[in-house]
Amino acid sequence: MNRFGSSRVGRRLVLAGGAAALALPFVRLRAAGPGFDGDPFTLGVASGCPTPDGCVLWTRLAPEPPPSTSFDAPPTDIPPVEVGWEVAEDEAFSRIVRKGSARAVVEDAHSVHVELQGLQPHRWYWYRFHAGTATSPVGRTRTAAAPGDDSGGMAPLTLALASCQQYEQGYFAAYRHMAREDLDLVIHVGDYIYEMSWGRRLVRRHGTGIPTTLREYRDRYALYKSDPDLQAAHAAFPWLVTWDDHEVADDYTADRSPFQADAAIFRRQRAAAYRAWWEHMPAPLSAKPRDTDATIHGTWRFGRLADVIVLDGRQYRSRHACFEGKRGAGLTGDCAERLLPDRTMLGAAQERWLDRRLSQRHGRWTIIAQQTVMAEIDRGRDATPAYWMDGWDGHPAARQRLLESIAGHQVENPVVLGGDVHSFWVADLKRDFARPESPAIASEIVGTSITSEGPAPQTVERLLARNPHLKYGRSDRRGYATLRLQPDAAEIVFRAVDDVTDPNAGIADLARFGIENGRPGAEKA
């Protein structure tokens, strides 16, 4: 058996190794005591899905990362581990307000998902876990404002937008800076891990091949989550998360993969990837996969200020148009299949769900977080248009239905967030992109990648010149975006590290934009 097989850990749960202390005052790594071979909390802690009275708390017991105590078929004689948890009003845990225990079982890779309730709205809390005599790093989380709370119902909300963190192409210095920001929330819109190795300048290595099994996906997540800067950002704020393609396989659509012709084999691979994703995310039990499927889309309300809708644009989408019989997808001129009215990015059920949510929104701002660029982008080089089939341009009828839903329900201040394309973008979303004079009905903000290489700057300049509804684009820097929502305006800041290959890189603001209440379309600040 190779070093990733179960023979490495035998039939007992070996918890070994250690993680570096994180560079934040409220994140401390405490020494493991007797009863463990080492620190069991090497993958850190996290929180997510904030509500006015709670959130989801997460950790996973693991040995030195990676590899981990991962199994494709878990042994039946590894007992559950009791994991205690505490939530306090202060970092010193002198005012503990909730505590309890959870069972970490081998079937879930010894991950823990605590669905916390009974907290006060719109305030910070600190949390930690215990296993045996070991204590986890301390995490900090924040509950959402309550709609009827006079003091917090319209309180500002500041969030960061992140995506696309190819481990080999750079260090996660962006997360080190993010963890020190004054944020309430982080939204990650996909490509949390990469299953493949690619790029021109690799500064560190996955160390293994492309994962296809549950054990291999678990170990890939353990590698990424061992990064101290990523751990710091998770421990600093609650997160909302969705996935894109690299959590499973590049450019996959629903149950089809460009790299696995056997649909049954790929469905098993997708089931393994979905399971490993849930095991490593601060996601609720309702998102736990059932065989090959998982329901991860949802809505979160932040007082009377904002509704945040998180979508799943991979699990249900139509296969790539215009690429029948070809491997993968890419740019192509138009074809009849692209324009078919039944093509979908979200699936019929999720589209109906989204339409209902848009009709029932409550906040001053409606934030729609999804994977990629929604605006139409003609990528042709001459009079002939060309479109990217792995994005919304491969599903224009589905995009039109979504935009018509926004317009038809008169959604107040809709802002679409995206990632995937490894570049910053600002766009006006319109019912008819062919009419530059037509009004915007929503604003679009796309964040660059944390590390993944972007397109050539010349490409961005050409697309800006060809598509007048694109108001800003930049691809040469890695980082994230922040969005501060207030009752009368939203402020967007694009932040980028100086050098993604330097783990100690500094960070700077590249551009600022503003959106006024009642006026769709972001403007340069």
Coordinates of C-alpha atoms in Angstrom, one line a residue:
M1 CA 0.0 0.0 0.0
N2 CA 1.3 3.5 -0.8
R3 CA 1.7 6.2 1.8
F4 CA -1.9 7.4 1.2
G5 CA -3.5 4.0 1.9
S6 CA -5.1 2.9 5.1
S7 CA -2.2 0.6 6.1
R8 CA -0.4 3.8 7.0
V9 CA -2.6 4.4 10.0
G10 CA -3.6 0.8 10.8
R11 CA -6.9 0.2 12.6
R12 CA -6.6 3.0 15.2
L13 CA -7.1 6.8 14.9
V14 CA -3.7 8.3 14.9
L15 CA -3.8 12.0 15.5
A16 CA -0.4 13.5 14.9
G17 CA 1.5 16.5 13.7
G18 CA 1.0 20.2 14.3
A19 CA 0.1 23.5 12.7
A20 CA 1.9 26.8 13.0
A21 CA 0.3 29.4 15.3
L22 CA -1.8 31.8 13.3
A23 CA -1.0 35.5 13.1
L24 CA -4.1 36.9 14.8
P25 CA -4.6 37.8 18.5
F26 CA -7.8 35.8 18.7
V27 CA -6.4 32.6 17.0
R28 CA -4.1 30.7 19.3
L29 CA -2.9 27.1 19.0
R30 CA -2.8 25.4 22.4
A31 CA -0.6 22.4 23.1
A32 CA -2.0 19.0 22.8
G33 CA -1.9 16.9 26.0
P34 CA -1.6 13.2 26.8
G35 CA -3.9 10.9 24.9
F36 CA -2.9 12.0 21.4
D37 CA 0.2 11.4 19.3
G38 CA 0.1 15.1 18.6
D39 CA -2.3 18.0 17.9
P40 CA -5.6 16.8 16.4
F41 CA -6.6 20.2 15.2
T42 CA -4.1 20.6 12.4
L43 CA -6.7 21.8 9.9
G44 CA -8.0 24.6 12.0
V45 CA -11.5 25.8 12.7
A46 CA -14.2 27.6 10.8
S47 CA -17.7 28.9 11.0
G48 CA -20.3 29.6 8.4
C49 CA -24.0 30.2 7.4
P50 CA -24.6 33.0 10.0
T51 CA -28.2 33.6 11.2
P52 CA -29.5 36.1 13.8
D53 CA -29.2 33.4 16.5
G54 CA -26.4 31.1 15.4
C55 CA -24.1 29.6 12.7
V56 CA -22.4 26.4 11.8
L57 CA -19.1 25.6 13.6
W58 CA -16.6 23.3 11.9
T59 CA -13.4 21.4 12.6
R60 CA -11.9 18.1 11.5
L61 CA -9.7 15.9 13.6
A62 CA -6.7 15.0 11.4
P63 CA -3.1 13.9 11.6
E64 CA -0.2 15.9 10.1
P65 CA -1.6 17.3 6.8
P66 CA -1.4 15.7 4.4
P67 CA -1.9 12.7 4.1
S68 CA -4.7 12.2 6.7
T69 CA -6.7 9.5 8.2
S70 CA -8.6 9.0 5.0
F71 CA -10.3 5.9 3.7
D72 CA -12.3 5.0 0.6
A73 CA -14.0 2.3 2.6
P74 CA -13.7 3.3 6.3
P75 CA -12.8 0.6 8.8
T76 CA -15.7 -0.4 11.1
D77 CA -13.6 -0.7 14.3
I78 CA -12.5 3.0 14.6
P79 CA -14.7 4.4 17.4
P80 CA -16.3 7.9 17.4
V81 CA -14.4 10.6 19.1
E82 CA -16.3 13.0 21.4
V83 CA -15.4 16.6 20.6
G84 CA -16.5 19.3 23.0
W85 CA -17.2 22.8 21.9
E86 CA -17.6 26.1 23.6
V87 CA -18.9 29.5 22.5
A88 CA -18.1 32.7 24.5
E89 CA -18.7 36.4 24.5
D90 CA -15.0 37.1 25.0
E91 CA -11.7 35.8 23.7
A92 CA -10.6 34.6 27.1
F93 CA -13.7 32.4 27.5
S94 CA -14.6 33.9 30.8
R95 CA -18.2 34.4 29.7
I96 CA -19.2 31.1 28.0
V97 CA -22.8 31.2 26.6
R98 CA -23.1 27.8 24.9
K99 CA -21.3 24.5 25.1
G100 CA -21.8 20.9 24.2
S101 CA -20.3 18.0 22.4
A102 CA -20.4 16.3 19.0
R103 CA -19.3 12.9 17.8
A104 CA -16.6 12.8 15.1
V105 CA -17.0 9.6 13.2
V106 CA -14.7 8.0 10.6
E107 CA -17.5 7.9 8.0
D108 CA -17.4 11.7 7.9
A109 CA -13.5 11.8 8.1
H110 CA -13.9 12.8 11.7
S111 CA -15.3 16.2 10.7
V112 CA -17.6 18.1 13.1
H113 CA -20.5 20.3 12.0
V114 CA -22.2 22.0 15.0
E115 CA -25.4 23.8 14.1
L116 CA -25.5 26.5 16.8
Q117 CA -28.6 28.3 18.0
G118 CA -29.6 30.6 20.9
L119 CA -27.1 33.4 20.4
Q120 CA -27.8 37.1 20.2
P121 CA -28.1 38.8 16.8
H122 CA -25.5 41.1 15.3
R123 CA -22.5 40.4 17.6
W124 CA -19.2 38.7 17.7
Y125 CA -18.5 35.4 19.5
W126 CA -15.5 33.2 20.1
Y127 CA -15.5 29.4 19.9
R128 CA -13.1 26.5 20.3
F129 CA -13.2 22.7 20.4
H130 CA -11.7 20.1 22.8
A131 CA -10.8 16.5 22.0
G132 CA -9.2 14.5 24.9
T133 CA -6.8 17.0 26.5
A134 CA -6.2 18.9 23.3
T135 CA -7.8 22.3 22.6
S136 CA -8.2 23.8 19.1
P137 CA -7.3 27.2 17.9
V138 CA -9.8 29.8 18.8
G139 CA -12.1 31.1 16.1
R140 CA -14.3 34.2 15.9
T141 CA -17.7 34.4 14.3
R142 CA -20.5 36.9 14.0
T143 CA -24.2 36.4 14.0
A144 CA -26.4 38.2 11.4
A145 CA -28.5 41.3 12.3
A146 CA -32.2 40.5 13.0
P147 CA -34.7 42.1 10.7
G148 CA -36.6 43.7 13.6
D149 CA -33.5 44.9 15.5
D150 CA -33.7 48.7 15.6
S151 CA -29.9 49.0 16.4
G152 CA -28.7 46.4 13.9
G153 CA -31.4 45.9 11.3
M154 CA -29.9 48.4 8.8
A155 CA -26.3 48.2 10.2
P156 CA -23.6 48.1 7.5
L157 CA -22.4 44.8 6.2
T158 CA -18.9 44.3 4.9
L159 CA -17.9 41.1 3.0
A160 CA -15.0 39.7 1.1
L161 CA -15.4 37.8 -2.2
A162 CA -12.9 35.0 -2.9
S163 CA -12.4 32.3 -5.4
C164 CA -9.9 30.1 -7.3
Q165 CA -7.0 29.2 -5.1
Q166 CA -4.6 26.9 -7.0
Y167 CA -2.2 25.8 -4.3
E168 CA 0.7 25.3 -6.6
Q169 CA 0.6 28.6 -8.3
G170 CA 1.1 30.8 -5.3
Y171 CA 0.9 31.3 -1.6
F172 CA -2.2 32.3 0.2
A173 CA -0.9 35.7 1.3
A174 CA -4.2 37.3 0.2
Y175 CA -5.9 35.4 3.0
R176 CA -3.4 36.7 5.6
H177 CA -4.4 40.2 4.6
M178 CA -8.1 39.3 4.4
A179 CA -8.0 38.0 8.0
R180 CA -6.9 41.4 9.3
E181 CA -9.7 43.3 7.6
D182 CA -12.8 44.6 9.3
L183 CA -15.2 42.2 7.8
D184 CA -18.5 40.6 8.8
L185 CA -18.5 37.8 6.2
V186 CA -16.5 36.0 3.5
I187 CA -18.2 34.6 0.4
H188 CA -16.3 31.9 -1.5
V189 CA -17.7 31.2 -5.0
G190 CA -15.7 28.1 -5.9
D191 CA -12.5 26.4 -7.0
Y192 CA -11.5 26.0 -3.3
I193 CA -9.2 23.2 -4.3
Y194 CA -7.8 22.3 -7.7
E195 CA -7.8 18.7 -8.8
M196 CA -5.2 19.3 -11.5
S197 CA -1.7 20.7 -11.7
W198 CA -1.2 23.4 -14.3
G199 CA 0.6 26.8 -14.7
R200 CA 3.9 28.3 -15.6
R201 CA 5.4 29.1 -12.3
L202 CA 4.7 26.6 -9.6
V203 CA 6.0 27.5 -6.1
R204 CA 4.7 24.4 -4.2
R205 CA 3.3 21.0 -5.2
H206 CA 0.3 18.9 -4.6
G207 CA 2.6 16.0 -4.4
T208 CA 0.0 13.5 -5.8
G209 CA -1.9 13.0 -9.0
I210 CA -5.5 14.0 -9.9
P211 CA -7.9 12.8 -7.2
T212 CA -10.8 10.6 -8.2
T213 CA -11.6 8.7 -5.0
L214 CA -12.9 9.9 -1.6
R215 CA -9.6 9.3 0.1
E216 CA -7.8 11.3 -2.5
Y217 CA -10.2 14.2 -2.4
R218 CA -10.0 14.2 1.4
D219 CA -6.2 14.4 1.3
R220 CA -6.4 17.3 -1.3
Y221 CA -8.6 19.3 1.0
A222 CA -6.3 18.5 4.0
L223 CA -3.4 19.9 2.0
Y224 CA -5.1 23.1 1.2
K225 CA -6.6 23.5 4.7
S226 CA -3.2 23.0 6.3
D227 CA -2.2 26.5 5.0
P228 CA -1.9 28.8 8.0
D229 CA -3.2 31.9 6.0
L230 CA -6.3 30.1 4.8
Q231 CA -6.9 28.8 8.4
A232 CA -6.5 32.4 9.7
A233 CA -9.2 33.7 7.3
H234 CA -11.6 30.9 8.2
A235 CA -11.0 31.5 11.9
A236 CA -11.6 35.2 11.6
F237 CA -15.0 35.4 10.1
P238 CA -18.1 33.3 9.1
W239 CA -18.1 32.1 5.5
L240 CA -20.7 31.3 2.9
V241 CA -19.5 28.8 0.3
T242 CA -20.4 27.3 -3.0
W243 CA -18.4 25.2 -5.5
D244 CA -17.4 25.3 -9.1
D245 CA -15.7 22.7 -11.4
H246 CA -12.3 22.1 -9.9
E247 CA -13.7 20.7 -6.7
V248 CA -14.6 17.8 -8.9
A249 CA -13.1 17.9 -12.5
D250 CA -12.3 20.8 -14.8
D251 CA -15.3 21.9 -16.9
Y252 CA -17.6 19.1 -15.8
T253 CA -21.3 19.7 -16.3
A254 CA -23.9 17.9 -14.1
D255 CA -22.9 14.2 -14.5
R256 CA -20.6 14.6 -17.5
S257 CA -16.8 15.0 -17.4
P258 CA -14.4 15.8 -20.3
F259 CA -12.0 13.4 -18.7
Q260 CA -14.1 10.3 -17.9
A261 CA -16.3 8.9 -20.7
D262 CA -18.0 6.4 -18.4
A263 CA -20.9 8.3 -16.8
A264 CA -21.3 5.7 -14.0
I265 CA -17.7 6.0 -13.0
F266 CA -17.9 9.8 -13.1
R267 CA -21.0 9.8 -10.9
R268 CA -19.1 7.9 -8.3
Q269 CA -16.2 10.4 -8.6
R270 CA -18.6 13.3 -8.2
A271 CA -20.2 11.7 -5.2
A272 CA -16.7 11.3 -3.6
A273 CA -15.8 14.9 -4.4
Y274 CA -19.1 16.3 -3.0
R275 CA -18.7 14.3 0.2
A276 CA -15.2 15.6 0.7
W277 CA -16.3 19.2 0.1
W278 CA -19.0 18.9 2.7
E279 CA -16.6 17.3 5.2
H280 CA -14.2 20.3 4.9
M281 CA -16.7 23.2 4.8
P282 CA -18.6 25.1 7.5
A283 CA -21.9 23.9 5.9
P284 CA -25.0 22.5 7.6
L285 CA -26.1 18.9 7.8
S286 CA -28.8 19.8 5.2
A287 CA -25.9 20.2 2.6
K288 CA -24.5 16.7 3.4
P289 CA -24.5 14.8 0.1
R290 CA -27.0 12.0 -0.5
D291 CA -25.2 9.6 -2.8
T292 CA -24.3 11.7 -5.9
D293 CA -26.4 14.8 -5.0
A294 CA -26.2 17.7 -2.5
T295 CA -28.3 20.7 -1.9
I296 CA -26.0 23.7 -1.3
H297 CA -27.9 26.7 -2.6
G298 CA -29.6 28.9 0.0
T299 CA -30.5 32.4 1.2
W300 CA -29.2 34.3 4.2
R301 CA -30.8 37.5 5.6
F302 CA -28.8 40.3 7.2
G303 CA -31.4 42.4 9.0
R304 CA -33.3 44.7 6.7
L305 CA -30.2 45.6 4.8
A306 CA -29.4 42.6 2.6
D307 CA -30.5 39.3 1.4
V308 CA -27.6 37.1 0.2
I309 CA -28.5 34.3 -2.2
V310 CA -25.9 31.6 -2.9
L311 CA -26.3 29.5 -6.1
D312 CA -25.1 26.2 -7.4
G313 CA -24.1 26.6 -11.0
R314 CA -22.4 23.2 -11.6
Q315 CA -24.5 20.3 -10.4
Y316 CA -27.6 20.9 -12.6
R317 CA -26.3 22.7 -15.7
S318 CA -26.8 21.6 -19.3
R319 CA -23.9 20.0 -21.1
H320 CA -21.7 22.3 -23.2
A321 CA -23.3 23.6 -26.3
C322 CA -21.5 23.3 -29.7
F323 CA -18.9 20.9 -28.5
E324 CA -20.6 17.5 -29.1
G325 CA -18.0 14.8 -29.5
K326 CA -15.2 17.1 -28.4
R327 CA -13.2 17.1 -25.1
G328 CA -13.9 20.0 -22.8
A329 CA -15.3 23.3 -23.8
G330 CA -13.9 26.7 -24.9
L331 CA -14.5 29.5 -27.4
T332 CA -16.6 29.0 -30.4
G333 CA -18.7 30.9 -32.9
D334 CA -22.5 30.6 -32.5
C335 CA -24.4 27.4 -33.0
A336 CA -28.1 26.6 -32.8
E337 CA -27.7 24.5 -29.7
R338 CA -26.4 27.5 -27.6
L339 CA -29.7 29.3 -28.1
L340 CA -32.0 26.5 -27.2
P341 CA -34.6 27.7 -24.6
D342 CA -34.3 24.7 -22.3
R343 CA -30.6 25.1 -21.7
T344 CA -29.9 25.8 -18.0
M345 CA -27.1 26.7 -15.6
L346 CA -29.1 26.2 -12.4
G347 CA -31.5 23.4 -13.3
A348 CA -35.3 23.9 -13.5
A349 CA -35.9 23.3 -9.8
Q350 CA -33.2 25.8 -8.6
E351 CA -34.5 28.3 -11.2
R352 CA -38.0 28.1 -9.7
W353 CA -36.6 28.4 -6.2
L354 CA -34.5 31.5 -7.2
D355 CA -37.6 33.1 -8.7
R356 CA -39.5 32.6 -5.5
R357 CA -36.6 34.0 -3.4
L358 CA -36.4 37.1 -5.6
S359 CA -40.1 37.7 -5.2
Q360 CA -39.8 37.4 -1.4
R361 CA -36.6 39.3 -0.7
H362 CA -36.6 41.6 2.3
G363 CA -33.4 43.6 2.2
R364 CA -32.4 46.9 0.8
W365 CA -29.8 45.0 -1.2
T366 CA -30.1 41.7 -2.9
I367 CA -26.7 39.9 -3.4
I368 CA -26.6 36.9 -5.8
A369 CA -23.4 35.0 -5.3
Q370 CA -22.6 32.5 -8.1
Q371 CA -19.6 31.0 -9.8
T372 CA -18.6 33.0 -12.9
V373 CA -19.2 36.1 -15.1
M374 CA -22.9 36.6 -15.9
A375 CA -22.5 39.5 -18.4
E376 CA -22.4 38.6 -22.1
I377 CA -18.9 38.8 -23.4
D378 CA -18.3 38.6 -27.1
R379 CA -14.7 37.2 -27.4
G380 CA -14.4 37.3 -31.1
R381 CA -11.6 39.0 -32.9
D382 CA -13.4 40.3 -36.0
A383 CA -17.0 40.7 -37.1
T384 CA -17.7 37.1 -36.1
P385 CA -18.7 36.8 -32.4
A386 CA -17.3 34.1 -30.2
Y387 CA -18.5 32.9 -26.8
W388 CA -17.1 30.8 -23.9
M389 CA -19.3 27.8 -23.6
D390 CA -18.4 26.9 -20.0
G391 CA -20.0 30.1 -18.7
W392 CA -23.4 31.9 -18.9
D393 CA -22.7 32.7 -22.5
G394 CA -23.2 29.0 -23.2
H395 CA -26.6 29.3 -21.6
P396 CA -28.1 32.6 -22.7
A397 CA -31.7 31.6 -22.3
A398 CA -31.1 30.7 -18.7
R399 CA -29.4 34.1 -18.1
Q400 CA -32.3 35.9 -19.7
R401 CA -34.8 34.1 -17.4
L402 CA -32.8 35.1 -14.4
L403 CA -32.5 38.8 -15.5
E404 CA -36.2 38.8 -16.4
S405 CA -36.9 37.5 -12.9
I406 CA -34.9 40.4 -11.4
A407 CA -36.7 43.0 -13.5
G408 CA -40.1 41.4 -13.2
H409 CA -40.0 41.3 -9.4
Q410 CA -38.5 44.8 -9.3
V411 CA -35.7 43.6 -7.1
E412 CA -34.2 46.5 -5.2
N413 CA -30.5 47.0 -5.7
P414 CA -29.5 43.6 -7.2
V415 CA -25.7 42.9 -7.2
V416 CA -24.4 39.7 -8.8
L417 CA -21.0 38.4 -7.5
G418 CA -18.8 36.0 -9.5
G419 CA -15.4 34.5 -9.8
D420 CA -13.9 31.7 -11.9
V421 CA -12.1 33.9 -14.6
H422 CA -9.1 34.9 -12.5
S423 CA -9.6 38.6 -13.1
F424 CA -11.4 41.6 -11.8
W425 CA -14.5 42.8 -13.7
V426 CA -17.3 45.3 -13.2
A427 CA -20.2 45.1 -15.6
D428 CA -23.8 46.3 -16.2
L429 CA -26.3 43.5 -16.5
K430 CA -29.0 44.3 -19.1
R431 CA -31.9 42.6 -20.7
D432 CA -30.4 43.3 -24.1
F433 CA -26.6 43.4 -24.2
A434 CA -26.8 44.3 -27.9
R435 CA -28.2 47.7 -27.1
P436 CA -25.5 49.7 -25.3
E437 CA -28.0 52.5 -24.6
S438 CA -30.4 50.2 -22.7
P439 CA -30.5 50.7 -18.9
A440 CA -28.7 48.4 -16.5
I441 CA -31.0 46.3 -14.3
A442 CA -28.3 44.9 -12.0
S443 CA -24.6 45.4 -11.1
E444 CA -22.0 42.7 -11.5
I445 CA -18.8 42.5 -9.5
V446 CA -16.3 39.7 -10.3
G447 CA -13.3 39.0 -8.1
T448 CA -9.9 37.8 -9.3
S449 CA -8.3 34.6 -8.1
I450 CA -6.5 34.1 -4.8
T451 CA -3.6 32.5 -6.7
S452 CA -4.7 31.0 -10.1
E453 CA -3.1 32.5 -13.2
G454 CA -5.2 35.0 -15.1
P455 CA -5.6 35.8 -18.8
A456 CA -3.2 38.1 -20.7
P457 CA -3.8 41.8 -20.1
Q458 CA -4.1 42.3 -23.8
T459 CA -7.1 40.0 -23.9
V460 CA -8.8 42.0 -21.2
E461 CA -8.2 45.2 -23.1
R462 CA -9.7 43.7 -26.3
L463 CA -12.8 42.5 -24.4
L464 CA -13.3 45.9 -22.8
A465 CA -13.2 47.6 -26.2
R466 CA -15.6 45.0 -27.8
N467 CA -18.2 44.9 -25.0
P468 CA -19.3 48.4 -23.8
H469 CA -21.3 47.1 -20.8
L470 CA -18.0 45.9 -19.3
K471 CA -16.8 48.9 -17.3
Y472 CA -13.6 47.6 -15.8
G473 CA -11.3 44.6 -16.2
R474 CA -7.9 43.6 -14.9
S475 CA -6.2 40.3 -15.0
D476 CA -2.5 40.7 -13.9
R477 CA -3.0 40.6 -10.1
R478 CA -4.2 38.1 -7.6
G479 CA -6.3 38.9 -4.5
Y480 CA -10.0 39.5 -3.6
A481 CA -12.8 42.1 -3.6
T482 CA -14.5 43.7 -0.6
L483 CA -18.1 45.0 -0.7
R484 CA -19.4 47.3 2.0
L485 CA -23.2 47.7 2.0
Q486 CA -24.9 50.6 3.7
P487 CA -28.5 51.7 3.3
D488 CA -27.7 54.4 0.7
A489 CA -24.7 53.0 -1.1
A490 CA -22.3 50.1 -1.7
E491 CA -18.5 50.5 -1.9
I492 CA -16.4 47.9 -3.8
V493 CA -12.7 47.7 -3.4
F494 CA -10.4 45.4 -5.5
R495 CA -7.4 44.3 -3.4
A496 CA -4.3 42.6 -4.8
V497 CA -1.1 41.2 -3.4
D498 CA 2.2 42.5 -4.7
D499 CA 3.6 39.0 -5.7
V500 CA 1.6 35.8 -5.4
T501 CA 4.9 33.8 -5.3
D502 CA 6.0 35.6 -2.2
P503 CA 4.4 34.2 1.0
N504 CA 5.1 37.6 2.8
A505 CA 3.7 39.8 0.0
G506 CA 2.1 43.1 0.8
I507 CA -1.3 44.2 -0.6
A508 CA -2.7 47.3 -2.2
D509 CA -6.0 48.7 -3.5
L510 CA -6.3 48.5 -7.3
A511 CA -9.6 50.2 -7.8
R512 CA -12.8 51.4 -6.0
F513 CA -16.3 51.5 -7.3
G514 CA -19.6 52.7 -5.8
I515 CA -23.3 51.7 -6.4
E516 CA -26.0 54.2 -5.3
N517 CA -29.2 53.0 -3.7
G518 CA -31.8 52.8 -6.5
R519 CA -29.4 53.2 -9.4
P520 CA -28.1 49.9 -10.9
G521 CA -24.6 50.1 -12.2
A522 CA -21.3 50.5 -10.4
E523 CA -19.3 53.7 -11.1
K524 CA -15.6 54.3 -10.5
A525 CA -15.0 56.1 -7.2

